[in-house]
Coordinates of C-alpha atoms in Angstrom, one line a residue:
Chain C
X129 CA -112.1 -57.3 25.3
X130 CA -115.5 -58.8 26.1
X131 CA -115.8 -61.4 23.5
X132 CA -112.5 -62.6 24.7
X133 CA -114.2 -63.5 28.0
X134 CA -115.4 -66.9 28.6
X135 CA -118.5 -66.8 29.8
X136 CA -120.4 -69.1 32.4
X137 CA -123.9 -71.2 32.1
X138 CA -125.2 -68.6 34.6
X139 CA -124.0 -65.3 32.6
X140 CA -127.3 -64.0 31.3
X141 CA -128.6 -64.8 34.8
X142 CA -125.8 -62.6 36.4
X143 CA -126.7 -59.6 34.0
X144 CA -130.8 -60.2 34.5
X145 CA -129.3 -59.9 38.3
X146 CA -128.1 -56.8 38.0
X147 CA -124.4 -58.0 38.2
X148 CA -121.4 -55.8 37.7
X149 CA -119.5 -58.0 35.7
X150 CA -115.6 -58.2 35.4
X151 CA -112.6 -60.0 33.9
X152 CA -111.8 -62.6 36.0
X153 CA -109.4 -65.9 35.0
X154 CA -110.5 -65.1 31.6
X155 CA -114.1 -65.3 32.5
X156 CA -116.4 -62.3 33.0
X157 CA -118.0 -62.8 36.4
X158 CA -119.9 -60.9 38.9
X159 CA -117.9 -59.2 41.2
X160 CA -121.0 -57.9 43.1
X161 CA -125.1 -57.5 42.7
X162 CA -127.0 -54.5 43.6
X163 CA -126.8 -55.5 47.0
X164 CA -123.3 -54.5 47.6
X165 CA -120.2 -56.0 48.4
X166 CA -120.7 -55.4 52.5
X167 CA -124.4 -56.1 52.9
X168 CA -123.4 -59.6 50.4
X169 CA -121.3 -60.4 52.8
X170 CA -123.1 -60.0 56.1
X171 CA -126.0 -62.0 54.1
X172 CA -124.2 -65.0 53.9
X173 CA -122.8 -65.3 57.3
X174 CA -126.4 -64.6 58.5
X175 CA -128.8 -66.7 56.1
X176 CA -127.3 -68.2 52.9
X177 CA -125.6 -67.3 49.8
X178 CA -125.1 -68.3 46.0
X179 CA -122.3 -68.1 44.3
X180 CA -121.2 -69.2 40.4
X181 CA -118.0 -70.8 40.7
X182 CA -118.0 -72.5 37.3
X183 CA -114.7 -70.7 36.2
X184 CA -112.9 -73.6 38.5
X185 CA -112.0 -76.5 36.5
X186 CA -113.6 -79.7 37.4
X187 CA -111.6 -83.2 36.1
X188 CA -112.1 -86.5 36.5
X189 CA -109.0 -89.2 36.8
X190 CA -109.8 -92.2 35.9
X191 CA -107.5 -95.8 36.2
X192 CA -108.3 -99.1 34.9
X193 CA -107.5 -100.3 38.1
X194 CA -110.3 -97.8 39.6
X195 CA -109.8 -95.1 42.3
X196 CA -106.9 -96.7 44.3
X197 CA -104.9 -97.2 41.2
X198 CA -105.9 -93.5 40.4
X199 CA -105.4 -92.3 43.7
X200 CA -101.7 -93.9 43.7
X201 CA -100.7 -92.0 40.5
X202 CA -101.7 -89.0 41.9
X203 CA -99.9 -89.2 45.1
X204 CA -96.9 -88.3 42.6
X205 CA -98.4 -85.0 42.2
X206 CA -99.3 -83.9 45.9
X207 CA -98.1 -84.3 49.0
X208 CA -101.9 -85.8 50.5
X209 CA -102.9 -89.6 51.5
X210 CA -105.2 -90.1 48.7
X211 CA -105.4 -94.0 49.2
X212 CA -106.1 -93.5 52.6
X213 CA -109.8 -91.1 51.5
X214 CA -112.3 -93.0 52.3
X215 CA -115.2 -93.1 49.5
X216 CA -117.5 -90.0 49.3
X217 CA -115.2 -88.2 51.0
X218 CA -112.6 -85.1 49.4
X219 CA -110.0 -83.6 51.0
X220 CA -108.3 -80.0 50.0
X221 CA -104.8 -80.3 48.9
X222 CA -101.9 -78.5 46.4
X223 CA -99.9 -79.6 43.6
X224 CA -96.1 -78.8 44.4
X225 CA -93.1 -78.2 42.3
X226 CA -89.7 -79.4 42.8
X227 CA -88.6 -76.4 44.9
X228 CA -91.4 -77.2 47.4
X229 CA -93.8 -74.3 46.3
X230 CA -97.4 -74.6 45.7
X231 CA -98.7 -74.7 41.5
X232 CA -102.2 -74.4 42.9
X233 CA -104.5 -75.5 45.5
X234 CA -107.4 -78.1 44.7
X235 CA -110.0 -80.3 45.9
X236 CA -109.4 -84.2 45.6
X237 CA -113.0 -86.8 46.0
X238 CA -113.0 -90.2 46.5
X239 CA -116.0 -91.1 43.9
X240 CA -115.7 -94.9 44.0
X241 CA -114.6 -95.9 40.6
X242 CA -112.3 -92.6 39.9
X243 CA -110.5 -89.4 41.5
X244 CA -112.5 -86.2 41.2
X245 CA -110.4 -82.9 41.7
X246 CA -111.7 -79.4 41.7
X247 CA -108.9 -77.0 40.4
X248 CA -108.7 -72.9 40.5
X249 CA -109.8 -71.4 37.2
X250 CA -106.5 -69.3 36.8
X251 CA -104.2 -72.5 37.0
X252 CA -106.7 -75.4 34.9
X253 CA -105.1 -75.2 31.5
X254 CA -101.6 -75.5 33.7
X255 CA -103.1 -78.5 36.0
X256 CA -104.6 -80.5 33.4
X257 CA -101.4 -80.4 31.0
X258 CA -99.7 -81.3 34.8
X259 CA -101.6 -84.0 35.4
X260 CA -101.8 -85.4 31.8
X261 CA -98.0 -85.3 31.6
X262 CA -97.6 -86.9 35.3
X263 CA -100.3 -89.3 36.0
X264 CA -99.1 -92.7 34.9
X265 CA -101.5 -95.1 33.7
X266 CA -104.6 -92.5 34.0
X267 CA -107.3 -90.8 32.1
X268 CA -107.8 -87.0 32.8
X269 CA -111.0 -85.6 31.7
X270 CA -111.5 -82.0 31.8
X271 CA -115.6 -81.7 32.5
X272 CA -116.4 -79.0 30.0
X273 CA -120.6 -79.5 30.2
X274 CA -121.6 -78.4 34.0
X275 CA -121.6 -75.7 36.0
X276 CA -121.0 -75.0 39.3
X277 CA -122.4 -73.4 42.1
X278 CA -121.7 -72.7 45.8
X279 CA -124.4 -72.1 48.7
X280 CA -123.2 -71.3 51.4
X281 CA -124.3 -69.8 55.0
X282 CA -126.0 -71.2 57.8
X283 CA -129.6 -71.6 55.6
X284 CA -127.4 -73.6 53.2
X285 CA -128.8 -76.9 54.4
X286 CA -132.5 -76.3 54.9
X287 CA -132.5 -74.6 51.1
X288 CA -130.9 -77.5 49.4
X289 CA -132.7 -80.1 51.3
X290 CA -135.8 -79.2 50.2
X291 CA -134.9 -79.1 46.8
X292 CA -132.8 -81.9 47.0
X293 CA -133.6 -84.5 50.1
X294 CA -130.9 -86.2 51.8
X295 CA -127.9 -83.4 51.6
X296 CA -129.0 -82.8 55.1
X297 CA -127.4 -86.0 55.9
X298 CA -123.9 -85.0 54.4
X299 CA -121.5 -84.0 56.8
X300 CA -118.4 -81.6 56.4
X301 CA -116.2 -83.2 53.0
X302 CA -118.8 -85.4 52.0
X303 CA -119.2 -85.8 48.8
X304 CA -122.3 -87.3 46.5
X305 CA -123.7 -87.9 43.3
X306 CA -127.3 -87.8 43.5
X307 CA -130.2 -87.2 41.1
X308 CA -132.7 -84.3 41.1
X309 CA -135.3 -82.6 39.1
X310 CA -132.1 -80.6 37.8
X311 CA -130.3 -83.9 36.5
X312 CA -127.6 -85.8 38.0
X313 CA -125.9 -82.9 41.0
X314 CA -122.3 -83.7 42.3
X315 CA -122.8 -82.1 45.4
X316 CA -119.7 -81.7 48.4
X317 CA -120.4 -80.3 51.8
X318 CA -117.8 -77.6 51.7
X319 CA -117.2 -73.8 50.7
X320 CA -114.9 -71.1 50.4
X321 CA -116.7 -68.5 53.0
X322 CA -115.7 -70.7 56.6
X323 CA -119.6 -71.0 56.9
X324 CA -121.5 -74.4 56.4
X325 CA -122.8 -75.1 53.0
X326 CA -122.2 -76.8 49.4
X327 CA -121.3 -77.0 46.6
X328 CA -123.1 -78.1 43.2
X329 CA -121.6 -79.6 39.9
X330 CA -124.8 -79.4 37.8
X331 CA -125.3 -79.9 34.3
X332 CA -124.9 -76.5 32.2
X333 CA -127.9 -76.9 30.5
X334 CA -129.8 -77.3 34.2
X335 CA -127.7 -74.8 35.9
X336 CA -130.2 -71.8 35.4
X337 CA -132.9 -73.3 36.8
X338 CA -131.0 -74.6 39.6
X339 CA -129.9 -71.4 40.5
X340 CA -133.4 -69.9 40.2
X341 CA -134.9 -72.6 42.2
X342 CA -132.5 -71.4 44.8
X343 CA -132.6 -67.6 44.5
X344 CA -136.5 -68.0 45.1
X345 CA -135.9 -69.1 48.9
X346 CA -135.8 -65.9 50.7
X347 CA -133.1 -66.7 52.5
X348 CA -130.7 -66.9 49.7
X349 CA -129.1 -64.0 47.6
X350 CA -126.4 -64.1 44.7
X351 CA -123.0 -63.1 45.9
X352 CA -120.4 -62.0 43.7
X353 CA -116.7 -61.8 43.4
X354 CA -116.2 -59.3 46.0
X355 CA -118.2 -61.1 48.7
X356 CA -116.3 -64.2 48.3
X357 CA -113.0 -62.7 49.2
X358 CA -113.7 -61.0 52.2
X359 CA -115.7 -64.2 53.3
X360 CA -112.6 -66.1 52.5
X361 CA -109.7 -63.5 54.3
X362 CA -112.2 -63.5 57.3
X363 CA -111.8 -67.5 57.3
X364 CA -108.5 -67.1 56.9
X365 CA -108.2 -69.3 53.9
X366 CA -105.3 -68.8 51.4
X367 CA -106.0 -67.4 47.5
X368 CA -104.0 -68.8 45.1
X369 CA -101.4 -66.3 43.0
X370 CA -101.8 -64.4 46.5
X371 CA -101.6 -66.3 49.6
X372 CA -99.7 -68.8 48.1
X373 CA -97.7 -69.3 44.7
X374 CA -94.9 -71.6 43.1
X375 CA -92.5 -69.3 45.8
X376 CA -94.2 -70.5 48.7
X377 CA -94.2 -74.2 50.5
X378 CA -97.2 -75.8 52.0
X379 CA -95.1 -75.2 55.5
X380 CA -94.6 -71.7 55.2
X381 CA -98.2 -71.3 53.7
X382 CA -99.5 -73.3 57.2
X383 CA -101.0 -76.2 55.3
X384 CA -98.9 -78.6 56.8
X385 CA -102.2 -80.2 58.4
X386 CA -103.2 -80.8 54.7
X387 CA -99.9 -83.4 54.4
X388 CA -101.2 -86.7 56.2
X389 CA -98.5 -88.4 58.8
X390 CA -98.3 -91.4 56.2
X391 CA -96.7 -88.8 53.5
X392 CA -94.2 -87.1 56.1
X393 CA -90.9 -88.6 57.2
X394 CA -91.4 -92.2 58.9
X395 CA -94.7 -92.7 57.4
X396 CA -95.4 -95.1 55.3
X397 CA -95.8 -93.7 52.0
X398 CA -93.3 -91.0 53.0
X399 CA -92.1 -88.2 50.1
X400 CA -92.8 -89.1 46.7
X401 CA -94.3 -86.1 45.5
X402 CA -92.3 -83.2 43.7
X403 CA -90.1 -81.0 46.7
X404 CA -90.8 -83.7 49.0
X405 CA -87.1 -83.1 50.3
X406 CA -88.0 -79.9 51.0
X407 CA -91.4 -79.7 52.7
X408 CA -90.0 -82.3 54.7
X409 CA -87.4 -80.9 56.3
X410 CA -89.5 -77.7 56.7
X411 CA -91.7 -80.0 59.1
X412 CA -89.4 -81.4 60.4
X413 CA -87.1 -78.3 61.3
X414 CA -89.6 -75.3 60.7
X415 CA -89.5 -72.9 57.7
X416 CA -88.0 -69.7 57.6
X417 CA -90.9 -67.6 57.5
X418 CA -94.5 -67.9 58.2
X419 CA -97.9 -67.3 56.8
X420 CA -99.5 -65.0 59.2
X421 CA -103.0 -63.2 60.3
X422 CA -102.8 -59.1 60.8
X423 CA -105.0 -56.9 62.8
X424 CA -104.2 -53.4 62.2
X425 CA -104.5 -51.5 65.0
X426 CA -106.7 -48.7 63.3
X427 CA -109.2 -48.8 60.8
X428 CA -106.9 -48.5 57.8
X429 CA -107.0 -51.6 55.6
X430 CA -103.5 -53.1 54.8
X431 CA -103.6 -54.3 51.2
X432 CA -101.6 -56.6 48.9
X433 CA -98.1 -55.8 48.5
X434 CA -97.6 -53.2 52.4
X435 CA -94.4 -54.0 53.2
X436 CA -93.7 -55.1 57.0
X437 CA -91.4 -53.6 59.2
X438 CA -90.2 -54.4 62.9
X439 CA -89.7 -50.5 63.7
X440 CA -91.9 -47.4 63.5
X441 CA -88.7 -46.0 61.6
X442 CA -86.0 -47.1 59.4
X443 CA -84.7 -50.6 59.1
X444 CA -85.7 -52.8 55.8
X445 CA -89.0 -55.0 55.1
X446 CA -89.9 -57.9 57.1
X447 CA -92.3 -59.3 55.2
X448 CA -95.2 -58.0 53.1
X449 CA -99.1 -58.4 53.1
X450 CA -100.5 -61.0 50.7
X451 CA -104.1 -60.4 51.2
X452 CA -106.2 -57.8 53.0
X453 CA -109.1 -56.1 53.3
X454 CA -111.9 -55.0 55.9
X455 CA -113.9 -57.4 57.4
X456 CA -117.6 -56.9 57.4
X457 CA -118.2 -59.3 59.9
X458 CA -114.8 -58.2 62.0
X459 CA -115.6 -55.1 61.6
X460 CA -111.6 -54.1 61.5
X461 CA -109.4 -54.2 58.5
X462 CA -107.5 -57.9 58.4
X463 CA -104.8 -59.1 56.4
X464 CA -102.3 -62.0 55.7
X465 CA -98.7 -61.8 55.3
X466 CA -95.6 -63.8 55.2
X467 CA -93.1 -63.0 58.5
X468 CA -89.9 -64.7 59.6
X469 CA -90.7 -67.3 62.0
X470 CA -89.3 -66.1 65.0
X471 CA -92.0 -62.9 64.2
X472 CA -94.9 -65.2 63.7
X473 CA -96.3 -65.4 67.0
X474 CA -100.0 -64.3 67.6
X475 CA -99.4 -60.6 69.7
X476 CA -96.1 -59.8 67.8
X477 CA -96.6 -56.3 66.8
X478 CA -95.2 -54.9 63.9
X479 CA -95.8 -51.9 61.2
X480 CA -97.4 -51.6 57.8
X481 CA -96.0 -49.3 55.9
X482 CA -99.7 -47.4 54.5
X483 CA -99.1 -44.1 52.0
X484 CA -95.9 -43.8 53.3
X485 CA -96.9 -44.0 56.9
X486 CA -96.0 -46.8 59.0
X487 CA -99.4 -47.8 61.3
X488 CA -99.5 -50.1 63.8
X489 CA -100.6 -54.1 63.2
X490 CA -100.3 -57.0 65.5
X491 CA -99.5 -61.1 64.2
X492 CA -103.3 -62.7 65.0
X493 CA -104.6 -66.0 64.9
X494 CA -106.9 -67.0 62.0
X495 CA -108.8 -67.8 61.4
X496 CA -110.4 -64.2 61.9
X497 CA -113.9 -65.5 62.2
X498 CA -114.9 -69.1 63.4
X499 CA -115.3 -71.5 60.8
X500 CA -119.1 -72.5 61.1
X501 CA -119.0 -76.5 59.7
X502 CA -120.6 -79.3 60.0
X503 CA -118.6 -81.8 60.9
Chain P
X102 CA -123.5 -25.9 44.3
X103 CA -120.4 -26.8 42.0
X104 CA -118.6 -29.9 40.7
X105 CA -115.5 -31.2 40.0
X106 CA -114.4 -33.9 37.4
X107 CA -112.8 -35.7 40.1
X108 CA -116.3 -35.9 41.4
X109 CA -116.4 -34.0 44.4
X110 CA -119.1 -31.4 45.0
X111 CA -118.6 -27.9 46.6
X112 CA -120.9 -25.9 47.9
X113 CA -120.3 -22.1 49.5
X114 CA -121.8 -21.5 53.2
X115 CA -120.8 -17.7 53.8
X116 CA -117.2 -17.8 54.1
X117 CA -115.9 -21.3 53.7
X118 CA -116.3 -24.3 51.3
X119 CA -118.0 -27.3 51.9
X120 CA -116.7 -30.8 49.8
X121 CA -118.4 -33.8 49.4
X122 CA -118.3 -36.6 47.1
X123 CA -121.1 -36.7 44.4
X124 CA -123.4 -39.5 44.5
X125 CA -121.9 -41.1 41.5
X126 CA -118.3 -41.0 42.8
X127 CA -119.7 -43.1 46.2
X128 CA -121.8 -45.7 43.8
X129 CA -118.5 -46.4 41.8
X130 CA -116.5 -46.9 44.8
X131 CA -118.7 -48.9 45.9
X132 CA -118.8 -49.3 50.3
X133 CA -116.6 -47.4 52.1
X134 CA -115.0 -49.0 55.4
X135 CA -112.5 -46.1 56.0
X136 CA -111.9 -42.6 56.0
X137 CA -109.3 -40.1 56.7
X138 CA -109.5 -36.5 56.9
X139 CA -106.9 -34.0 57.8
X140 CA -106.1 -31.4 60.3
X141 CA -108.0 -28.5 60.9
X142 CA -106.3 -25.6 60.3
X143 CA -103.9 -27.3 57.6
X144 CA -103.1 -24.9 54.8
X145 CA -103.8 -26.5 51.3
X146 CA -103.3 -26.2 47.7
X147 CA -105.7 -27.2 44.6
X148 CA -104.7 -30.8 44.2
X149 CA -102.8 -32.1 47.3
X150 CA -104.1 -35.2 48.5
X151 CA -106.7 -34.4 51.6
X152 CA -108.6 -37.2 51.9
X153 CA -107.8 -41.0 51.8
X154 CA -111.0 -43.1 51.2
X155 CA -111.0 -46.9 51.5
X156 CA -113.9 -49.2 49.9
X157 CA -114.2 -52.7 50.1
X158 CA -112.7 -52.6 46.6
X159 CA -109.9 -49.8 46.8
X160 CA -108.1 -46.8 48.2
X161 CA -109.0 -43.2 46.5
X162 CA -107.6 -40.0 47.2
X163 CA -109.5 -37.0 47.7
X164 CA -107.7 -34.2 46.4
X165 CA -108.5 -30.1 47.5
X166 CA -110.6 -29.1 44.9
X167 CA -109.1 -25.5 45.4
X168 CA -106.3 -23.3 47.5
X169 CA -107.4 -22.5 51.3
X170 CA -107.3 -23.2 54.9
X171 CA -109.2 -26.6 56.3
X172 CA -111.7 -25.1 59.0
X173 CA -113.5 -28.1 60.0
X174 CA -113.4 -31.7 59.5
X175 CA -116.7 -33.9 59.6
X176 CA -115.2 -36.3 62.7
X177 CA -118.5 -38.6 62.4
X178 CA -117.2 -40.0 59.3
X179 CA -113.9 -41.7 61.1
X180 CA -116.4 -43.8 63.1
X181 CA -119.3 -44.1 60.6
X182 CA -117.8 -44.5 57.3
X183 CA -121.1 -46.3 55.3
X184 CA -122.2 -42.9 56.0
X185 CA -120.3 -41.8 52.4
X186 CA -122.8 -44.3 50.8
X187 CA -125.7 -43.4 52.5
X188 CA -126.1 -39.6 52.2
X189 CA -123.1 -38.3 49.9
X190 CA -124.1 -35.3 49.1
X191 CA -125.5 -34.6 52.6
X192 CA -124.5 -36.2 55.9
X193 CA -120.9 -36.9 54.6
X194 CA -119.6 -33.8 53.9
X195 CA -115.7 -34.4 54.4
X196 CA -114.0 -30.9 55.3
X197 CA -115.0 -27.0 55.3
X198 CA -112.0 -24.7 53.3
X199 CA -111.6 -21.3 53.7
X200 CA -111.0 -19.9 50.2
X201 CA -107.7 -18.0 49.8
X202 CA -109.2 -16.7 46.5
X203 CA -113.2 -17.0 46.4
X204 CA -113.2 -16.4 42.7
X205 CA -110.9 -20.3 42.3
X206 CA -114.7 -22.3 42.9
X207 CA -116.1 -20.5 39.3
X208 CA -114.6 -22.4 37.1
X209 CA -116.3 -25.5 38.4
X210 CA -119.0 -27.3 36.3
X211 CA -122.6 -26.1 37.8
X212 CA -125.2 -29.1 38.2
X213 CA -126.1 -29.7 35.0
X214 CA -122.8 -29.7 33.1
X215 CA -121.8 -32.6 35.9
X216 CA -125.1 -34.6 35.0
X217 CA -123.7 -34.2 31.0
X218 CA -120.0 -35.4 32.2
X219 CA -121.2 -38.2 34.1
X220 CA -123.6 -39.3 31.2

């Protein structure tokens, strides 16, 4: 089974660590350190963390006519102004399928002279042959040499600056290319944890000391797998295969702030992505159901898959939970769910059905904890 | 004391049973966020589900490691639940049974046959 498992730049420096390592994407990764899942947690919300994220595909699409050329063959794939990104700056968005559902979730940079996209690691082999097969006039280039890593927390910026000066100076979606004693780092100010930080495309042969360099500060710790979803549910952000899927639209998913005006109806370069039909109706005329927050009311975590229920007893399935867990820095359980729309509203109370009981949980707002950017 | 190879410990205190998880059970489920016990003075048999057990990874039952009555419950764990990491085999203590055969606990591995199961 193991030698199956792809294995990172930073793998003997997640063992050294003390890592329990799992099968993840087809990569074995830390899922937590000796530290603990909880204590990982709190650690980056209070001072920093560092996380290996080099399972996510990293691709570069280049155009001969340069990023706007590369930019407008993309907008056949998602549903986000891309010509309208200014240079050095990315923007999160989600390659859809004709039926208006989501084929994954990704991260699209302005970089000057080409498109840079950061994809998840369980959909790359699926994105790339998408975006070979669909991006007229382009050359997609998987990035197969470099690691990458995510710091994260409020002692992000005072780590990386001294190590590498100026990422002070980049604000929330930045994005840079900039040369260090560890090579050329693509750096973006941005993160999967709802706290302040970056993250840091480095050469694999660099990557270790990189991520020693930064695990020598104090204030930062390695965070594993675990960590990383909590921090993310708490921030209410969506996990592919979970959250969101080919079943779900960007409007049911709440991303609709993700589609710019100039790709919805009357803008002017409305539609022209796959299910634009779709997705534009739903803003126009809402979607059936809703991606929600959930607060139980006790202390009882609602996980994947609890079925929701209007009633305390009888009746059939509302909705179900998508993602949930307990939230360190909550300190409640938390989950996300899809519920019919006209059950979506923040106060709504409804039950999870938990071991065969049904317990208490109320629609919330998310994100569960305040997103602590720079902007 | 005795153990059980779903990893709980039990330990006689004149009339009733005290259960716990082992240390190794709490380090494999890594940090627990939830507990919940039952009702004093429910009647149980070896192997019903007792106790439900939430960690930051999963939900694990706790099943009654033998037949009896559940005198007391150890309330402080409802509110405190990193207490199961902290002191398993000693603060956290999850319920007191009162055997309804005292000879049932016997066939329970003693300290050392756990240490060579676990190994």
């Amino acid at each position: 089974m193991s030698d199956t498992l792809r294995k990172t730049p930073l793998h003997a420096l997640h063992v050294e660590l003390g890592a329990k390592m799992v099968p993840f994407a087809g990569y074995d990764m830390p899922v937590q350190y000796p530290l603990g899942v909880l204590k990982e947690h709190q650690h980056t919300r209070a001072s920093a963390g560092l996380f290996d994220v080099s399972h996510m595909g990293q691709v570069i699409v280049r155009a001969t006519g340069g990023y706007d050329a590369a930019a407008r063959a993309t907008e056949v794939l998602v549903p986000v102004d891309l010509l309208g990104l200014a240079q050095g700056r990315q923007r999160y968005g989600f390659f859809t399928n004709d039926q208006g559902g989501i084929l994954d979730d990704l991260m699209l940079a302005n970089r000057g002279d080409h498109l840079f996209v950061v994809v998840n690691a369980a959909c790359k082999d699926a994105d790339i042959a998408h975006m070979r097969a669909g991006l007229e006039g382009c050359e997609v280039e998987e990035i197969t040499d470099r690691a990458l890593l995510a710091l994260q927390g409020p002692a992000a910026e005072g780590v990386l600056q001294a190590l590498v000066p100026g990422v002070a100076e980049m604000k929330f979606m930045d994005v840079a290319i900039v040369d260090s004693r560890f090579g050329e780092l693509w750096i973006s100010r941005s993160g999967y944890t709802g706290e302040d930080g970056y993250e840091i495309s480095v050469h694999a042969d660099q990557a270790q000391g990189l991520a020693r360099a930064l695990l020598a500060h104090d204030a930062v710790e390695p965070i594993g797998l675990g960590a990383r979803d909590s921090l993310r549910l708490e921030a209410g952000l969506c996990l592919y295969g979970h959250d969101i899927d080919s079943g779900t639209t960007p409007v049911e998913a709440g991303l609709t702030w993700a589609i710019q005006k100039v790709r919805r109806a009357g803008g002017a370069r409305a539609g022209g992505f796959p299910g634009a039909g779709i997705i534009l109706d739903q803003i126009s005329n809402g979607a059936p159901r809703k991606r929600v927050g959930l607060r139980p009311d006790g202390r009882a975590p609602m996980r994947e898959g609890t079925a929701l229920f209007t009633d305390a007893e009888g009746g059939t399935p509302i909705g179900a939970v998508t993602s949930g867990a307990f939230g360190p820095t909550l300190g409640a359980p938390m989950s996300m769910g899809y519920v019919p729309a006209a059950l979506s509203a923040p106060g709504t109370p409804l039950y999870g059905e938990v071991r065969g009981k049904r317990m208490p949980v109320t629609v919330a707002e998310l994100p569960f904890v305040p997103a602590n950017f720079k902007r | 004391m005795k153990f059980t190879e779903d990893h709980e410990w039990l330990l006689s205190d004149g009339d009733v049973v005290v259960v716990g998880i082992t240390e190794h059970a709490s380090e494999q489920l890594g940090d627990v966020v939830f507990v919940e016990l039952p009702e004093v003075g429910t009647q149980v048999a070896k192997g019903d589900e007792v106790v439900v057990i939430e960690s930051v990874k999963a939900a694990s039952d706790i099943m009654a490691p033998i037949d009896g009555e559940i005198t007391e419950i150890n309330d402080s764990l409802t509110d405190d639940p990193g207490k199961v990491n902290e002191d398993p085999m000693g603060a956290a203590w999850f319920f007191k049974i009162k055997p309804t055969d005292d000879g049932q606990i016997d066939g329970y591995m003693d300290e050392d046959a756990y240490k060579d199961f676990i190994d």
